[in-house]
Amino acid sequence: MRGFLLFWLGPLSPSAAVVARVEGQEKVLALADFPAARLEADLARILREYAPARGALFDALRDFPVHLKHVAWAATPSPHPGGPRGHIDILNAVPGAGGLCAGWTLGRVDFFLVDDAGGCLPLAGRALRWNRPDIFHGFEADYGADCADAGFLQALPETLREKAAVRLVARSGTELVLVHERPLELAPLDAVGFARWSFALPVPPERMVERFAGHDGAVLRRLVARSRTHTAANAPLVKRIGPQVEAPEVSLLVPLFGRYDFVDHQLLEFADDPFITRRCEVIYIVDDPNIAAPVLSAMEGWWQLYGVPLTVVWGGRNRGFSGANNLGLSVARGRQVLFLNSDVVPTAPGWLEKLSRRLDAHPGHGLLGARLLFPGGGLQHDGMAFEFNRTYGVWLNQHPGKGLPAPVATDGAVVDWPAATGACLIGRREEIGALGGFSEDYLIGDFEDSDLCLKVEAAGRKIGVCPDIALTHLERQSFGLHGSGEFRVRVMLFNAWLHQERWGEALARHAVAQDIRAQDARAGHAGAQAEAAW
């Protein structure tokens, strides 16, 4: 005689019944004879007495977490050699934001993560998989080719409660196998701290964009949004020194992070520029609590030494490149605003007046950039283009001609580009403010400038660069303390993924236009060569 399990998942009719016929005998059991109040006790008895039923119960109760948790906690380790194996190496989350689980599994079965509230995540088709050499070499003798892609990473939902326990279980035949169990630990609460922790997990760089799309990208976006909420609650400190221009033509917005020695180099050049000293306002935005007090203390000395009226804004916490610039934008009074990195230094007076007048003369342009040079004179930036990187599977920002000798520039020219760097970028204050300024969704400092440019373009304005207006840029010296190497690469990839999620169609459209221009240029060059040869 064989036992059976009947799962009734639909509405229950008062007359519903089970009719059992065995060897000519019939028995009718009304479903009403099995009240819901007995379900927990009956389920516990079945799980305890009928181990082969656990697998079927797990499948049937997957959408019923209250009952599924009992099934998952009845699972036992496999006694069979070569049975399902695995381990949860990492299980960390931020309450209300989500987290990550990383580990490994072996066996041709389906694996699941089940928490002690009955929440269930199947790894098949969801988890990011990759080869782990340590697991491959350690278990190849028993599991052979099944050791490939043993590593996994799976996002955890934001609903997972603090101090939850999570089980890794496997469905193997009729069995429900307990593979491993681990308590949930707290992940770093800050967005950048979470990124430093999670980006160190051993996922190949070429899989990072796929990982962001399916796993920790959503967690990071929630943490960044949470940090913006905290930031908005802090009223800034605004301190001014020197006679302020009543109606500035341009507000220069310069964020400071990590170091502030570049201020002397900039003020030395600003002091020799009458347009800046008499018709503009210079605003330094402190974005680092470690330098807030020294910068505020240095204001008096800077004023006495250089005679440039100054405004210093301290927002009470680190806000990142976008947040600092937006804070400066909120206190700026100029008709136009110039976003300027602290490591960008003018080479001669008059540059800003030219840039300002150029913007006035081109009302169809919403943003204008300048040519930026390396200290040795080589070209660093003359406009920004977009290129799809097949290794990483994402669109990246490129600076055509970077590192080459700077070409001859035409006086008064404005060259249209898809985007321009935020290291030196001028626009109309009211227009930029109406668009919300820089997006604060990105990490640390990448892609915010091209995001703003694409936002301005979407509003109907063009982006241009003025090659005859040149400044020197010490590139990334102003925020290099955020990290370098592998972490910086992964931050760049996260921001590139976010940028692509938002602007994918525009990036592809610009890339097609770039290809057409390049083909036209090559055709014109070939024609000129043929004519010269003739």
Coordinates of C-alpha atoms in Angstrom, one line a residue:
M1 CA 0.0 0.0 0.0
R2 CA 1.3 3.5 -0.9
G3 CA 0.6 6.8 0.8
F4 CA -0.4 9.9 -1.0
L5 CA -0.4 13.7 -0.6
L6 CA -3.3 15.8 -1.9
F7 CA -2.7 19.6 -2.2
W8 CA -5.9 21.7 -2.4
L9 CA -4.8 25.2 -3.4
G10 CA -8.0 26.7 -4.8
P11 CA -11.3 27.9 -3.1
L12 CA -12.8 25.3 -0.8
S13 CA -16.4 24.3 -1.6
P14 CA -18.5 23.2 1.5
S15 CA -19.3 20.0 -0.3
A16 CA -15.7 19.2 -1.5
A17 CA -14.6 15.7 -0.6
V18 CA -11.9 13.1 -1.4
V19 CA -13.1 9.7 -2.6
A20 CA -10.6 6.9 -2.2
R21 CA -11.2 3.5 -3.8
V22 CA -8.9 0.6 -3.0
E23 CA -9.7 -3.0 -4.2
G24 CA -13.4 -2.4 -4.5
Q25 CA -13.7 -0.5 -1.2
E26 CA -14.5 3.2 -1.2
K27 CA -14.1 5.8 1.5
V28 CA -15.3 9.4 1.3
L29 CA -13.5 12.1 3.3
A30 CA -15.0 15.6 3.4
L31 CA -12.4 18.3 3.3
A32 CA -14.4 20.1 5.9
D33 CA -13.4 17.4 8.3
F34 CA -9.8 18.7 8.2
P35 CA -10.0 22.2 9.7
A36 CA -7.4 24.8 9.1
A37 CA -6.6 24.9 12.8
R38 CA -5.0 21.4 12.4
L39 CA -2.9 22.3 9.5
E40 CA 0.3 23.2 11.4
A41 CA 0.1 20.1 13.5
D42 CA -0.7 17.8 10.5
L43 CA 2.1 19.4 8.5
A44 CA 4.6 18.9 11.4
R45 CA 3.6 15.2 11.7
I46 CA 4.0 14.6 7.9
L47 CA 7.4 16.3 7.9
R48 CA 8.5 14.2 10.9
E49 CA 7.1 10.8 9.8
Y50 CA 7.3 10.9 6.0
A51 CA 10.6 12.2 4.9
P52 CA 9.9 11.4 1.2
A53 CA 7.0 13.9 1.3
R54 CA 9.3 16.8 2.1
G55 CA 10.3 17.4 -1.5
A56 CA 6.7 17.4 -2.8
L57 CA 5.6 19.6 0.0
F58 CA 8.4 22.1 -0.7
D59 CA 7.3 22.3 -4.4
A60 CA 3.6 22.7 -3.5
L61 CA 4.0 25.3 -0.7
R62 CA 6.6 27.5 -2.5
D63 CA 4.1 30.4 -2.6
F64 CA 3.0 29.9 1.0
P65 CA 5.9 31.2 3.2
V66 CA 4.1 30.6 6.5
H67 CA 4.1 26.9 5.8
L68 CA 7.2 26.7 3.6
K69 CA 9.5 27.7 6.5
H70 CA 8.5 24.5 8.4
V71 CA 9.3 22.4 5.3
A72 CA 12.7 24.0 4.8
W73 CA 13.6 23.6 8.5
A74 CA 12.7 19.9 8.3
A75 CA 15.4 19.3 5.6
T76 CA 18.3 17.1 6.6
P77 CA 21.8 16.7 5.1
S78 CA 22.2 14.1 2.3
P79 CA 23.7 10.8 3.4
H80 CA 24.7 9.8 -0.1
P81 CA 28.3 10.3 -1.5
G82 CA 28.2 12.7 -4.4
G83 CA 25.0 14.3 -3.2
P84 CA 24.2 18.0 -3.3
R85 CA 26.9 20.1 -1.6
G86 CA 27.5 23.8 -1.1
H87 CA 28.2 26.6 1.2
I88 CA 27.0 30.1 2.0
D89 CA 30.2 32.2 2.2
I90 CA 28.6 35.6 2.5
L91 CA 25.2 36.6 3.7
N92 CA 24.9 40.3 4.4
A93 CA 22.1 42.8 4.0
V94 CA 21.0 46.3 4.9
P95 CA 17.5 46.3 6.5
G96 CA 15.0 47.9 4.1
A97 CA 17.5 48.0 1.2
G98 CA 18.5 44.4 0.5
G99 CA 21.8 42.6 0.3
L100 CA 23.9 39.8 -1.2
C101 CA 24.5 36.1 -0.7
A102 CA 27.6 34.5 -2.2
G103 CA 28.8 30.9 -2.0
W104 CA 29.0 27.7 -4.1
T105 CA 27.0 24.7 -4.9
L106 CA 27.7 21.3 -6.5
G107 CA 25.2 18.8 -7.9
R108 CA 22.8 18.4 -10.8
V109 CA 19.8 19.5 -8.7
D110 CA 17.9 22.7 -8.0
F111 CA 19.1 24.9 -5.2
F112 CA 17.1 27.4 -3.1
L113 CA 17.7 30.0 -0.4
V114 CA 15.0 29.9 2.2
D115 CA 14.8 32.3 5.2
D116 CA 13.2 31.5 8.5
A117 CA 10.1 33.5 7.5
G118 CA 9.6 31.2 4.5
G119 CA 10.9 33.6 1.8
C120 CA 12.3 31.5 -1.0
L121 CA 14.8 32.4 -3.8
P122 CA 15.5 29.7 -6.4
L123 CA 19.1 30.0 -7.7
A124 CA 18.4 28.4 -11.1
G125 CA 18.0 31.2 -13.7
R126 CA 18.5 34.0 -11.2
A127 CA 21.9 33.7 -9.4
L128 CA 25.0 35.0 -11.2
R129 CA 27.3 32.0 -11.8
W130 CA 31.0 31.8 -12.4
N131 CA 33.9 29.3 -12.2
R132 CA 35.7 29.1 -8.9
P133 CA 39.1 27.4 -9.2
D134 CA 39.3 26.5 -5.5
I135 CA 36.0 24.5 -5.7
F136 CA 36.9 23.0 -9.1
H137 CA 40.2 21.7 -7.9
G138 CA 38.9 20.6 -4.5
F139 CA 35.9 18.5 -5.8
E140 CA 36.8 17.6 -9.4
A141 CA 37.5 14.0 -8.5
D142 CA 33.9 13.5 -7.2
Y143 CA 31.9 15.9 -9.3
G144 CA 33.8 16.1 -12.5
A145 CA 32.6 18.7 -15.0
D146 CA 29.8 19.7 -12.7
C147 CA 32.3 21.7 -10.7
A148 CA 32.3 24.4 -13.5
D149 CA 30.4 27.6 -12.5
A150 CA 30.0 26.4 -8.9
G151 CA 30.3 30.0 -7.6
F152 CA 27.1 32.0 -7.2
L153 CA 25.9 35.4 -6.2
Q154 CA 22.3 36.2 -5.4
A155 CA 20.6 39.4 -4.4
L156 CA 18.6 39.4 -1.1
P157 CA 15.3 41.2 -0.9
E158 CA 14.9 44.4 1.1
T159 CA 12.1 42.7 3.1
L160 CA 14.6 40.3 4.7
R161 CA 14.5 40.9 8.4
E162 CA 17.5 41.7 10.6
K163 CA 19.2 38.6 12.2
A164 CA 17.3 36.2 9.9
A165 CA 18.6 32.7 9.4
V166 CA 18.9 31.5 5.8
R167 CA 19.1 27.9 4.6
L168 CA 20.6 26.6 1.3
V169 CA 18.5 23.6 0.4
A170 CA 18.4 21.3 -2.7
R171 CA 15.6 19.3 -4.3
S172 CA 17.1 15.9 -5.1
G173 CA 14.6 13.3 -6.2
T174 CA 11.9 13.0 -3.5
E175 CA 14.3 14.5 -0.9
L176 CA 14.7 18.0 0.4
V177 CA 18.4 18.3 1.3
L178 CA 19.9 20.7 3.8
V179 CA 23.1 22.0 2.3
H180 CA 24.1 24.8 4.6
E181 CA 22.7 27.4 7.0
R182 CA 24.0 30.8 7.9
P183 CA 22.7 33.7 10.0
L184 CA 22.3 37.1 8.3
E185 CA 24.9 39.7 9.1
L186 CA 24.7 43.5 8.6
A187 CA 26.3 44.9 5.5
P188 CA 27.8 48.5 5.4
L189 CA 24.9 51.0 5.6
D190 CA 26.5 53.8 3.6
A191 CA 26.3 53.5 -0.2
V192 CA 30.1 53.9 -0.8
G193 CA 30.8 51.6 2.1
F194 CA 28.5 49.0 0.7
A195 CA 30.1 49.4 -2.7
R196 CA 33.6 48.9 -1.2
W197 CA 32.4 45.7 0.5
S198 CA 30.3 44.2 -2.3
F199 CA 32.7 45.1 -5.1
A200 CA 35.3 43.0 -3.4
L201 CA 33.3 39.8 -3.8
P202 CA 35.0 37.6 -6.4
V203 CA 32.9 38.2 -9.5
P204 CA 34.9 38.6 -12.8
P205 CA 35.0 42.2 -14.0
E206 CA 33.5 41.3 -17.3
R207 CA 30.4 40.0 -15.5
M208 CA 29.9 43.2 -13.3
V209 CA 27.3 44.9 -15.6
E210 CA 25.3 41.7 -15.6
R211 CA 25.6 41.5 -11.9
F212 CA 24.4 45.1 -11.4
A213 CA 21.4 44.6 -13.6
G214 CA 20.3 41.5 -11.7
H215 CA 21.6 41.9 -8.2
D216 CA 23.3 44.7 -6.2
G217 CA 22.5 47.5 -8.6
A218 CA 19.1 47.8 -7.1
V219 CA 20.5 47.7 -3.5
L220 CA 23.0 50.4 -4.3
R221 CA 20.3 52.6 -5.8
R222 CA 18.2 52.3 -2.7
L223 CA 21.2 53.2 -0.5
V224 CA 22.1 56.2 -2.6
A225 CA 18.5 57.4 -2.5
R226 CA 18.6 56.9 1.3
S227 CA 21.8 59.0 1.6
R228 CA 20.1 61.8 -0.4
T229 CA 17.3 61.9 2.1
H230 CA 19.7 62.3 5.0
T231 CA 21.7 64.9 3.1
A232 CA 18.6 67.1 2.5
A233 CA 18.1 67.5 6.2
N234 CA 21.4 69.3 6.7
A235 CA 21.2 73.1 6.3
P236 CA 24.5 74.3 4.8
L237 CA 26.9 76.8 6.4
V238 CA 27.6 79.7 4.1
K239 CA 30.5 82.0 4.9
R240 CA 31.6 85.0 2.7
I241 CA 34.6 87.2 2.8
G242 CA 35.4 90.3 0.8
P243 CA 33.0 92.7 -1.0
Q244 CA 30.5 90.5 -2.9
V245 CA 29.4 91.4 -6.5
E246 CA 25.8 92.5 -6.3
A247 CA 24.6 90.8 -9.5
P248 CA 27.4 88.3 -10.7
E249 CA 27.7 87.5 -14.3
V250 CA 29.0 84.0 -13.5
S251 CA 29.2 81.9 -10.3
L252 CA 32.3 79.7 -10.2
L253 CA 31.4 76.5 -8.3
V254 CA 34.5 74.5 -7.1
P255 CA 34.0 71.4 -4.9
L256 CA 36.8 70.5 -2.5
F257 CA 37.4 67.0 -1.3
G258 CA 40.5 65.4 0.3
R259 CA 42.9 68.3 -0.4
Y260 CA 42.6 72.0 -0.7
D261 CA 46.1 73.1 -1.7
F262 CA 44.9 73.7 -5.3
V263 CA 42.9 76.7 -4.1
D264 CA 46.1 78.7 -3.9
H265 CA 47.0 77.9 -7.5
Q266 CA 43.5 78.9 -8.7
L267 CA 43.2 82.1 -6.7
L268 CA 46.7 83.2 -7.9
E269 CA 45.3 83.1 -11.5
F270 CA 41.9 84.5 -10.6
A271 CA 43.5 87.5 -8.9
D272 CA 44.9 88.6 -12.3
D273 CA 41.6 88.4 -14.0
P274 CA 39.4 91.5 -13.7
F275 CA 36.3 89.8 -15.0
I276 CA 36.5 87.3 -12.2
T277 CA 37.3 89.7 -9.4
R278 CA 34.8 92.4 -10.4
R279 CA 31.9 90.7 -12.1
C280 CA 31.8 87.1 -10.8
E281 CA 31.5 85.2 -7.5
V282 CA 33.9 82.4 -6.5
I283 CA 32.2 79.7 -4.4
Y284 CA 34.2 76.8 -2.9
I285 CA 32.0 73.9 -1.7
V286 CA 33.6 71.8 1.0
D287 CA 32.7 68.2 0.6
D288 CA 34.9 66.5 3.2
P289 CA 34.5 66.9 7.0
N290 CA 38.2 66.4 7.4
I291 CA 39.0 69.6 5.7
A292 CA 36.0 71.8 6.6
A293 CA 37.6 73.5 9.6
P294 CA 41.0 74.1 7.9
V295 CA 39.3 75.6 4.8
L296 CA 37.1 77.9 6.8
S297 CA 40.1 79.0 8.8
A298 CA 42.1 79.7 5.7
M299 CA 39.6 82.1 4.2
E300 CA 41.0 85.2 5.9
G301 CA 44.5 84.4 4.7
W302 CA 43.4 83.8 1.1
W303 CA 41.5 87.1 1.1
Q304 CA 44.5 89.0 2.4
L305 CA 46.9 87.3 0.0
Y306 CA 45.0 87.3 -3.2
G307 CA 42.2 89.9 -2.8
V308 CA 39.6 87.6 -4.5
P309 CA 36.2 87.8 -2.7
L310 CA 35.2 84.3 -1.6
T311 CA 32.2 82.3 -0.5
V312 CA 32.7 78.9 1.2
V313 CA 29.9 76.5 1.6
W314 CA 30.0 73.5 4.0
G315 CA 27.1 71.1 3.7
G316 CA 27.7 69.2 6.9
R317 CA 28.7 65.9 5.2
N318 CA 30.2 64.4 2.1
R319 CA 27.7 64.6 -0.8
G320 CA 29.8 63.5 -3.7
F321 CA 30.6 65.4 -6.9
S322 CA 27.0 65.9 -7.9
G323 CA 25.7 66.7 -4.5
A324 CA 28.5 69.3 -3.9
N325 CA 27.9 71.0 -7.2
N326 CA 24.1 71.1 -6.6
L327 CA 24.7 72.6 -3.1
G328 CA 26.8 75.3 -4.8
L329 CA 24.1 75.8 -7.4
S330 CA 21.5 76.3 -4.6
V331 CA 23.5 79.3 -3.2
A332 CA 24.8 80.7 -6.5
R333 CA 23.6 84.2 -7.6
G334 CA 25.2 84.4 -11.0
R335 CA 23.3 84.6 -14.3
Q336 CA 25.5 81.8 -15.4
V337 CA 27.3 79.1 -13.5
L338 CA 30.7 77.5 -14.2
F339 CA 31.3 74.0 -12.8
L340 CA 35.0 73.8 -12.2
N341 CA 37.2 71.1 -10.6
S342 CA 39.7 72.4 -8.0
D343 CA 42.6 70.9 -10.0
V344 CA 41.8 72.9 -13.2
V345 CA 44.0 76.0 -13.5
P346 CA 43.7 78.8 -16.0
T347 CA 46.7 79.6 -18.2
A348 CA 45.9 83.3 -18.9
P349 CA 43.3 85.9 -17.8
G350 CA 40.2 86.5 -19.9
W351 CA 39.2 82.9 -20.4
L352 CA 36.0 83.0 -18.4
E353 CA 34.7 86.2 -20.0
K354 CA 35.2 84.6 -23.4
L355 CA 33.4 81.5 -22.3
S356 CA 30.5 83.5 -20.9
R357 CA 30.2 85.7 -24.0
R358 CA 30.4 82.6 -26.2
L359 CA 27.4 81.1 -24.4
D360 CA 25.4 84.3 -24.8
A361 CA 26.2 84.3 -28.5
H362 CA 24.9 80.7 -28.9
P363 CA 21.4 80.6 -27.4
G364 CA 20.8 77.1 -28.9
H365 CA 23.5 75.7 -26.7
G366 CA 22.7 74.8 -23.1
L367 CA 26.3 73.9 -22.0
L368 CA 29.7 74.9 -23.2
G369 CA 33.0 73.3 -22.2
A370 CA 36.6 74.4 -22.7
R371 CA 39.7 72.6 -24.0
L372 CA 41.6 71.0 -21.2
L373 CA 45.3 70.2 -21.4
F374 CA 47.7 68.0 -19.4
P375 CA 50.4 69.9 -17.6
G376 CA 52.9 68.9 -20.4
G377 CA 50.6 70.5 -23.0
G378 CA 49.1 67.3 -24.5
L379 CA 45.3 67.2 -25.2
Q380 CA 43.2 65.9 -22.4
H381 CA 39.7 67.0 -23.4
D382 CA 38.2 68.6 -26.4
G383 CA 34.7 67.0 -26.2
M384 CA 33.2 63.7 -25.2
A385 CA 31.9 60.8 -27.2
F386 CA 30.3 57.4 -26.4
E387 CA 31.7 54.0 -27.2
F388 CA 30.3 50.5 -26.5
N389 CA 32.8 48.3 -24.7
R390 CA 32.2 44.7 -25.7
T391 CA 34.4 43.3 -22.9
Y392 CA 32.2 44.9 -20.2
G393 CA 29.0 45.1 -22.2
V394 CA 28.3 48.8 -21.5
W395 CA 28.6 52.2 -23.1
L396 CA 31.7 54.2 -21.8
N397 CA 32.6 57.9 -22.1
Q398 CA 35.6 58.6 -24.3
H399 CA 37.7 61.7 -24.9
P400 CA 38.8 61.5 -28.6
G401 CA 42.4 62.7 -29.1
K402 CA 43.4 62.4 -25.5
G403 CA 47.1 62.3 -25.0
L404 CA 47.8 63.6 -28.6
P405 CA 49.2 67.1 -29.4
A406 CA 46.4 69.6 -29.3
P407 CA 45.2 70.6 -32.8
V408 CA 45.1 74.2 -33.9
A409 CA 42.0 75.9 -32.7
T410 CA 39.8 78.4 -34.5
D411 CA 39.1 81.6 -32.6
G412 CA 35.5 82.0 -31.5
A413 CA 34.5 78.5 -32.6
V414 CA 32.0 76.2 -30.9
V415 CA 32.3 72.6 -31.8
D416 CA 29.2 70.5 -31.1
W417 CA 29.7 67.2 -29.1
P418 CA 27.4 64.7 -27.5
A419 CA 28.8 65.8 -24.1
A420 CA 31.6 67.7 -22.4
T421 CA 33.4 67.1 -19.1
G422 CA 32.1 68.6 -15.9
A423 CA 35.7 69.6 -14.9
C424 CA 35.0 72.9 -16.7
L425 CA 31.4 73.4 -17.9
I426 CA 29.3 76.6 -18.1
G427 CA 25.6 77.0 -18.4
R428 CA 22.7 79.2 -17.5
R429 CA 21.9 79.0 -13.8
E430 CA 18.1 79.0 -14.1
E431 CA 18.0 76.4 -16.9
I432 CA 20.3 74.0 -15.0
G433 CA 18.3 74.5 -11.8
A434 CA 15.0 73.8 -13.6
L435 CA 16.5 70.5 -14.8
G436 CA 17.5 69.5 -11.3
G437 CA 21.2 70.1 -11.7
F438 CA 23.5 67.0 -11.6
S439 CA 22.0 63.6 -10.9
E440 CA 22.9 62.4 -7.5
D441 CA 22.3 58.7 -8.3
Y442 CA 25.9 58.0 -9.3
L443 CA 28.7 56.8 -7.0
I444 CA 31.6 59.1 -6.2
G445 CA 32.5 60.8 -9.6
D446 CA 31.8 59.3 -13.0
F447 CA 29.2 59.9 -15.7
E448 CA 27.4 62.7 -13.8
D449 CA 28.7 65.2 -16.4
S450 CA 27.5 63.3 -19.4
D451 CA 24.2 62.6 -17.7
L452 CA 23.7 66.3 -17.3
C453 CA 24.6 66.9 -20.9
L454 CA 22.1 64.3 -22.1
K455 CA 19.5 65.8 -19.9
V456 CA 20.2 69.3 -21.4
E457 CA 20.0 67.8 -24.9
A458 CA 16.7 66.1 -24.1
A459 CA 15.4 69.5 -23.1
G460 CA 16.2 70.8 -26.6
R461 CA 19.7 72.4 -26.2
K462 CA 23.0 71.5 -27.7
I463 CA 26.4 70.8 -26.1
G464 CA 29.5 72.4 -27.4
V465 CA 33.2 72.9 -26.6
C466 CA 35.4 76.0 -27.3
P467 CA 38.8 74.7 -28.3
D468 CA 40.4 78.2 -28.3
I469 CA 39.7 78.5 -24.6
A470 CA 42.3 76.2 -22.9
L471 CA 43.0 75.4 -19.2
T472 CA 45.3 73.0 -17.5
H473 CA 43.8 70.0 -15.7
L474 CA 45.7 67.7 -13.3
E475 CA 42.9 65.1 -13.9
R476 CA 41.5 63.2 -10.8
Q477 CA 43.9 64.9 -8.4
S478 CA 40.9 66.6 -6.8
F479 CA 39.2 63.4 -5.7
G480 CA 41.9 60.7 -6.0
L481 CA 41.5 59.8 -2.3
H482 CA 38.3 57.9 -3.1
G483 CA 40.3 54.9 -4.2
S484 CA 42.0 53.6 -7.2
G485 CA 42.7 50.3 -9.0
E486 CA 40.1 47.6 -9.1
F487 CA 37.6 49.5 -6.9
R488 CA 37.7 52.5 -9.2
V489 CA 37.1 50.3 -12.2
R490 CA 34.1 48.7 -10.6
V491 CA 32.7 52.1 -9.6
M492 CA 33.1 53.2 -13.2
L493 CA 31.2 50.1 -14.4
F494 CA 28.4 50.6 -11.9
N495 CA 28.0 54.2 -13.0
A496 CA 28.3 53.2 -16.7
W497 CA 25.5 50.6 -16.1
L498 CA 23.3 53.2 -14.5
H499 CA 24.1 55.7 -17.2
Q500 CA 23.2 53.1 -19.9
E501 CA 19.9 52.2 -18.1
R502 CA 18.9 55.8 -18.3
W503 CA 20.2 57.0 -21.6
G504 CA 20.7 53.8 -23.7
E505 CA 18.8 55.0 -26.7
A506 CA 20.5 58.4 -26.8
L507 CA 24.0 56.7 -26.4
A508 CA 23.3 54.4 -29.4
R509 CA 22.0 57.3 -31.5
H510 CA 25.0 59.4 -30.8
A511 CA 27.3 56.5 -31.6
V512 CA 25.7 56.1 -35.0
A513 CA 26.1 59.8 -35.7
Q514 CA 29.8 59.5 -34.6
D515 CA 30.3 56.7 -37.1
I516 CA 28.8 58.6 -39.9
R517 CA 31.0 61.6 -39.2
A518 CA 34.0 59.4 -39.0
Q519 CA 33.2 57.8 -42.4
D520 CA 32.6 61.2 -44.0
A521 CA 36.0 62.4 -42.6
R522 CA 37.8 59.4 -44.0
A523 CA 36.1 59.8 -47.4
G524 CA 37.0 63.4 -47.5
H525 CA 40.6 62.7 -46.6
A526 CA 40.9 60.0 -49.3
G527 CA 39.4 62.3 -51.9
A528 CA 41.9 65.0 -51.0
Q529 CA 44.8 62.5 -51.3
A530 CA 43.5 61.3 -54.7
E531 CA 43.2 64.9 -55.9
A532 CA 46.7 65.8 -54.8
A533 CA 48.1 62.6 -56.5
W534 CA 46.3 63.5 -59.7

